[in-house]
XYZ file of C-alpha atoms in Angstrom:
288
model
C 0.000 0.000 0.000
C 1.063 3.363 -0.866
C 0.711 6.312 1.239
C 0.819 10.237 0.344
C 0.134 12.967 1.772
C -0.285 15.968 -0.969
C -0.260 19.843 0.080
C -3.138 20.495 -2.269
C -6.429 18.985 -3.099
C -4.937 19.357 -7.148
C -2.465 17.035 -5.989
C -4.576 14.614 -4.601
C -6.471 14.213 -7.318
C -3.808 14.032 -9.520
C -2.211 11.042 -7.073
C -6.212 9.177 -7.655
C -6.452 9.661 -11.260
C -3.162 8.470 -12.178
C -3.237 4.917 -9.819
C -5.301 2.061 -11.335
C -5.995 0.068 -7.936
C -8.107 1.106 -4.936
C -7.729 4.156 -3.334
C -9.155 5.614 -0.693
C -8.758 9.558 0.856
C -7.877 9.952 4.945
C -9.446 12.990 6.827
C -10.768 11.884 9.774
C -10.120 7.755 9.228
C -13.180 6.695 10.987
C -14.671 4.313 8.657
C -11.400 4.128 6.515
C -9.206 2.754 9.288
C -11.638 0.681 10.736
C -11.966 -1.051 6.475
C -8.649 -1.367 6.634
C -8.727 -3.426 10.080
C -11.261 -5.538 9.279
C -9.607 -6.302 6.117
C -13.145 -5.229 4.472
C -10.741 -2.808 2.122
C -6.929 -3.390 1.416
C -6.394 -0.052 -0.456
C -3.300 0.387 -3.297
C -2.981 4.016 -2.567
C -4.161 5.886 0.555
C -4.129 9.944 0.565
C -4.156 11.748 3.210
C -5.363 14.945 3.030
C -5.177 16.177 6.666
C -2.510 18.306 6.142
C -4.067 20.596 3.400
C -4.151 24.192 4.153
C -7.744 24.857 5.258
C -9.494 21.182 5.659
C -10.248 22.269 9.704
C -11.495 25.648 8.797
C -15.033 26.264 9.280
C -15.649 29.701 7.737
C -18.591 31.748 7.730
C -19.425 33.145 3.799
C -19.918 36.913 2.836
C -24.116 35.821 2.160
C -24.259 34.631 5.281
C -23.275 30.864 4.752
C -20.562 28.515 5.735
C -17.734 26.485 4.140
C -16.584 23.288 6.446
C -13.000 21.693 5.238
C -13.242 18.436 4.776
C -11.188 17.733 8.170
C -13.553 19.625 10.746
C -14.562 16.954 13.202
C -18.256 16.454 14.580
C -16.910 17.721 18.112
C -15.344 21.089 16.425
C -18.990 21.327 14.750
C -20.612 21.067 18.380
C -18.498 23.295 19.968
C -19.088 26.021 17.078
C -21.876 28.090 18.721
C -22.712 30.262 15.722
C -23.062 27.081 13.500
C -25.040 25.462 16.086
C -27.446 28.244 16.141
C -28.001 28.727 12.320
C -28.254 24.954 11.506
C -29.070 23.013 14.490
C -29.985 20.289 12.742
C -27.108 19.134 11.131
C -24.608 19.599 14.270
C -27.370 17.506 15.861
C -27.252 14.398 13.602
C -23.399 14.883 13.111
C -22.965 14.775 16.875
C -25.049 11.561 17.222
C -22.486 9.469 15.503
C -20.490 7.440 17.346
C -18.893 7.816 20.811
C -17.094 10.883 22.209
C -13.768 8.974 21.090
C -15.438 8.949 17.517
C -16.429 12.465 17.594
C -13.105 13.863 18.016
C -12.295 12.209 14.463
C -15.476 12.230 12.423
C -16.408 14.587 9.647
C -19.425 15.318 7.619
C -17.349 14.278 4.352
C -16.806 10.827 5.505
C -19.831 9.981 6.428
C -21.038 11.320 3.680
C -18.801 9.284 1.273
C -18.846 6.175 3.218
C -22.062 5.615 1.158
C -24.860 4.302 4.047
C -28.522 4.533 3.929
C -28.441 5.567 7.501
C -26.022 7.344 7.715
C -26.613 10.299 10.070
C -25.724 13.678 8.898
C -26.620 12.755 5.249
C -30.380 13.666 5.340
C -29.840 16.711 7.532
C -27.426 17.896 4.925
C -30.002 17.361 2.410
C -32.498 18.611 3.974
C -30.531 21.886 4.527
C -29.575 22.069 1.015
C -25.942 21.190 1.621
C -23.497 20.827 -1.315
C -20.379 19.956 -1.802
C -17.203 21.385 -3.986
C -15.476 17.919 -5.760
C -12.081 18.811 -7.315
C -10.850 16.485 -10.094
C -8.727 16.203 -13.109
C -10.943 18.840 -14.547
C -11.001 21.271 -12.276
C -13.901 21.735 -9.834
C -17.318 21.214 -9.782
C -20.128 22.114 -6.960
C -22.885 19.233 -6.376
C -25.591 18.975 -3.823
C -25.154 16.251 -1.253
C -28.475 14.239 -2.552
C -26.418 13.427 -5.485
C -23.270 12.074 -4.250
C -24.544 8.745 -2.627
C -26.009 6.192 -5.694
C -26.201 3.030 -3.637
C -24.993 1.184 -0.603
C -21.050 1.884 -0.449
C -21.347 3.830 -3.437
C -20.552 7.535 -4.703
C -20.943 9.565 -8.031
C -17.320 10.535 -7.646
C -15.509 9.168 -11.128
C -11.886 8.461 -10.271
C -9.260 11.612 -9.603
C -12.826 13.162 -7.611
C -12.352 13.989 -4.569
C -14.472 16.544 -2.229
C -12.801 19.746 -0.986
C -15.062 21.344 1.261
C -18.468 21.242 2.883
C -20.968 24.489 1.439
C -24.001 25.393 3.743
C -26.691 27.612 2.368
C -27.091 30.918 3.888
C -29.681 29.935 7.010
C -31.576 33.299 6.683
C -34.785 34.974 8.055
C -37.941 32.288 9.981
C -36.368 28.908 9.204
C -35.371 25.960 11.334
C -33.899 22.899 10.806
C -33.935 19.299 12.704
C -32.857 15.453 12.306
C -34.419 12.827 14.409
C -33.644 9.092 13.989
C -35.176 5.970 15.666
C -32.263 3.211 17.013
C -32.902 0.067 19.070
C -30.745 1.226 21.716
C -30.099 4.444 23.363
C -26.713 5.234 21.506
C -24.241 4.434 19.452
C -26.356 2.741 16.757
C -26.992 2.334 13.242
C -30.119 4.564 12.374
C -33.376 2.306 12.244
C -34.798 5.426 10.031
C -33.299 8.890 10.604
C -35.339 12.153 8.879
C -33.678 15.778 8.331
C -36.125 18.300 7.973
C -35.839 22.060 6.938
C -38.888 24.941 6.883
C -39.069 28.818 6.439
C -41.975 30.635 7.426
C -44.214 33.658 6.760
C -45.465 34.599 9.545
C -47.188 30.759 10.423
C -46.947 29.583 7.150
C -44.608 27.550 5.720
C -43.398 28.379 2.097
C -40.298 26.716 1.596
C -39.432 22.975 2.600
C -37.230 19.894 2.373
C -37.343 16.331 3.545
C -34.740 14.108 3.685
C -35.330 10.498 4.909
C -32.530 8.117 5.860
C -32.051 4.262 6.158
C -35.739 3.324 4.305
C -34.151 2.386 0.692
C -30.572 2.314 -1.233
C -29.820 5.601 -0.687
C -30.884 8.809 1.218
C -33.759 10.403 -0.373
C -35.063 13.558 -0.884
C -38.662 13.469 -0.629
C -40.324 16.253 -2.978
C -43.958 14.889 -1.801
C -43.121 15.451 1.756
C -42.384 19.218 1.103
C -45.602 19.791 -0.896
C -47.606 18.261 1.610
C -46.729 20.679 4.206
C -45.598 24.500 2.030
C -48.644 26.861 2.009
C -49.750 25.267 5.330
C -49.806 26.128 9.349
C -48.328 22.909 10.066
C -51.575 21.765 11.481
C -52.648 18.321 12.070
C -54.000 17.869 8.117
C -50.721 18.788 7.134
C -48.938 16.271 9.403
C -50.762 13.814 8.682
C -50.270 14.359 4.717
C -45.905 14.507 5.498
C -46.752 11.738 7.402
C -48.172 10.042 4.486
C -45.945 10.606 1.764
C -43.117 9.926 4.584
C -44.264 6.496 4.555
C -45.010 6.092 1.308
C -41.254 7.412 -0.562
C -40.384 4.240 1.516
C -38.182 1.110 0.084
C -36.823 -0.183 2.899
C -35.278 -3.868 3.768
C -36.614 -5.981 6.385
C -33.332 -6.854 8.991
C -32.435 -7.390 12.164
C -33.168 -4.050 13.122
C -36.321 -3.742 11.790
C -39.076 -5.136 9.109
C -40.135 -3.287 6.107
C -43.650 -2.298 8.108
C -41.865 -1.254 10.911
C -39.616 1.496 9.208
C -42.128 2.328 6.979
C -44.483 3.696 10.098
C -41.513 5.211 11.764
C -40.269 7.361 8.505
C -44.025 8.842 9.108
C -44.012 9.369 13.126
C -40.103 11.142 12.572
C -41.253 13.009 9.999
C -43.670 14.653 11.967
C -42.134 15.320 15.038
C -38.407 16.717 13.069
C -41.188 18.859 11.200
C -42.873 20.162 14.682
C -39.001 20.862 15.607
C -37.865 22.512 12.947
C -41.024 25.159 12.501
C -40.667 25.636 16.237
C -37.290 26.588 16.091
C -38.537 28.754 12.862
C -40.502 31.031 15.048
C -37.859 30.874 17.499
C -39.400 29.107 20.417
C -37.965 26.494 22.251
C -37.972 23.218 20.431
């Protein structure tokens, strides 16, 4: 196995495209290092991109938004009060993955590119409208998180891709965000279902919206249905029980040990109401 360790995200792609075996990127090494353990993944070439100038930064944009490096840890994204407060959602699901140990390694990135249904901070990035900047042999491109992940394991990143930073939208005016997921035990488990949800408001009604719902089919989904049962409305019981409803039926879920087909089906609906009543409380700015 070869390892590198480039000063430049050019470089590192450079290093991918021009190997023909595995390879596989090191920021915070969570999943990577425990693939490589297991002997699940013997990579040719392993990058390590740690040492890039700016892959811990987390920046706050002229419009308001933020840019994460691809090395900022879930417990740097906790203890970021400002992020915390514009997108509470996402430093939420982030900081339910894993132990403490874990936290102090794990980034949104890796998760992310990891490739899980349930993976946690995937749908509250989509929900939020998260996207990401991918630098390859042909320069950069900017994609939203939703289409990164195309199956279990698997990215849209062609070989020589690989991401550079982490771009949150601009939180603005009456909006609130919130992820919720359902586990068998109290921590440190794979989500059963997980949903992201994100709202803005007009005085009590909602006009803009996004769904996200994790661990119910191959990959993360965005759930247009679950947005236009609830924009234009008051959040009021009809409207909860219509998210509820297309929750439960964007569904395509396996049955396992953790839970049948039925089962997550009727959860996706019951989280996607109650990260919906989260998220428009924290819209108006009341306490969640």
């Amino acid at each position: 196995m070869d390892y590198h360790s480039p000063a430049s995200f050019t470089e590192a792609s450079a290093l991918a495209a021009a190997t023909t075996g595995v390879t596989r990127f090191l920021a915070g090494g969570t999943d990577v290092l425990v693939q490589l353990r297991s002997d699940m993944v013997t990579p040719d070439l392993l990058i390590d991109i740690k040492k890039i100038d700016g892959v811990s930064d987390i920046t706050r944009t002229p419009d308001g938004g933020w840019t994460l490096g691809v090395a900022v840890t879930g417990a740097e994204m906790s203890e970021h009060g400002d992020l915390g407060r514009d997108w509470p959602g996402i430093v939420e699901a982030m900081d339910l993955i894993g132990s403490t140990q874990v936290q102090g390694r794990a980034t949104l990135v890796g998760n992310l590119c990891n490739g899980s249904p349930a993976a946690d901070s995937v749908p509250a990035m989509i929900a939020a409208g998260v996207s990401v900047t991918v630098t390859g042999p042909n320069g950069e491109r900017v994609v939203p998180v939703e289409d990164i992940p195309t199956g279990p394991g698997k990215t849209s990143l062609a070989r020589g891709e690989v991401i550079s930073a982490v771009n949150i939208p601009p939180r603005g005016q009456n909006a609130g965000d919130a992820y919720l997921r359902f586990i068998p035990r109290t921590e440190m488990d794979i989500a059963v279902v997980g949903c992201g949800v994100s709202l803005r408001l007009d005085g009590d009604t909602l006009t803009e919206a996004r769904v996200s719902l994790g661990a119910v089919a191959p990959t993360v989904l965005l759930v247009e249905d679950c947005a236009k049962a609830i924009i234009g409305t008051t959040l009021d019981d009809a409207a909860l029980e219509a998210l509820a409803t297309a929750a439960s039926a964007a569904c395509n879920p396996i049955d396992d040990k953790r839970g049948t087909i039925a089962f997550r089906t009727d959860v996706a609906g019951v989280l996607a109401r109650r990260a919906a009543k989260i998220a428009y409380a924290r819209a108006k700015g009341e306490q969640a």
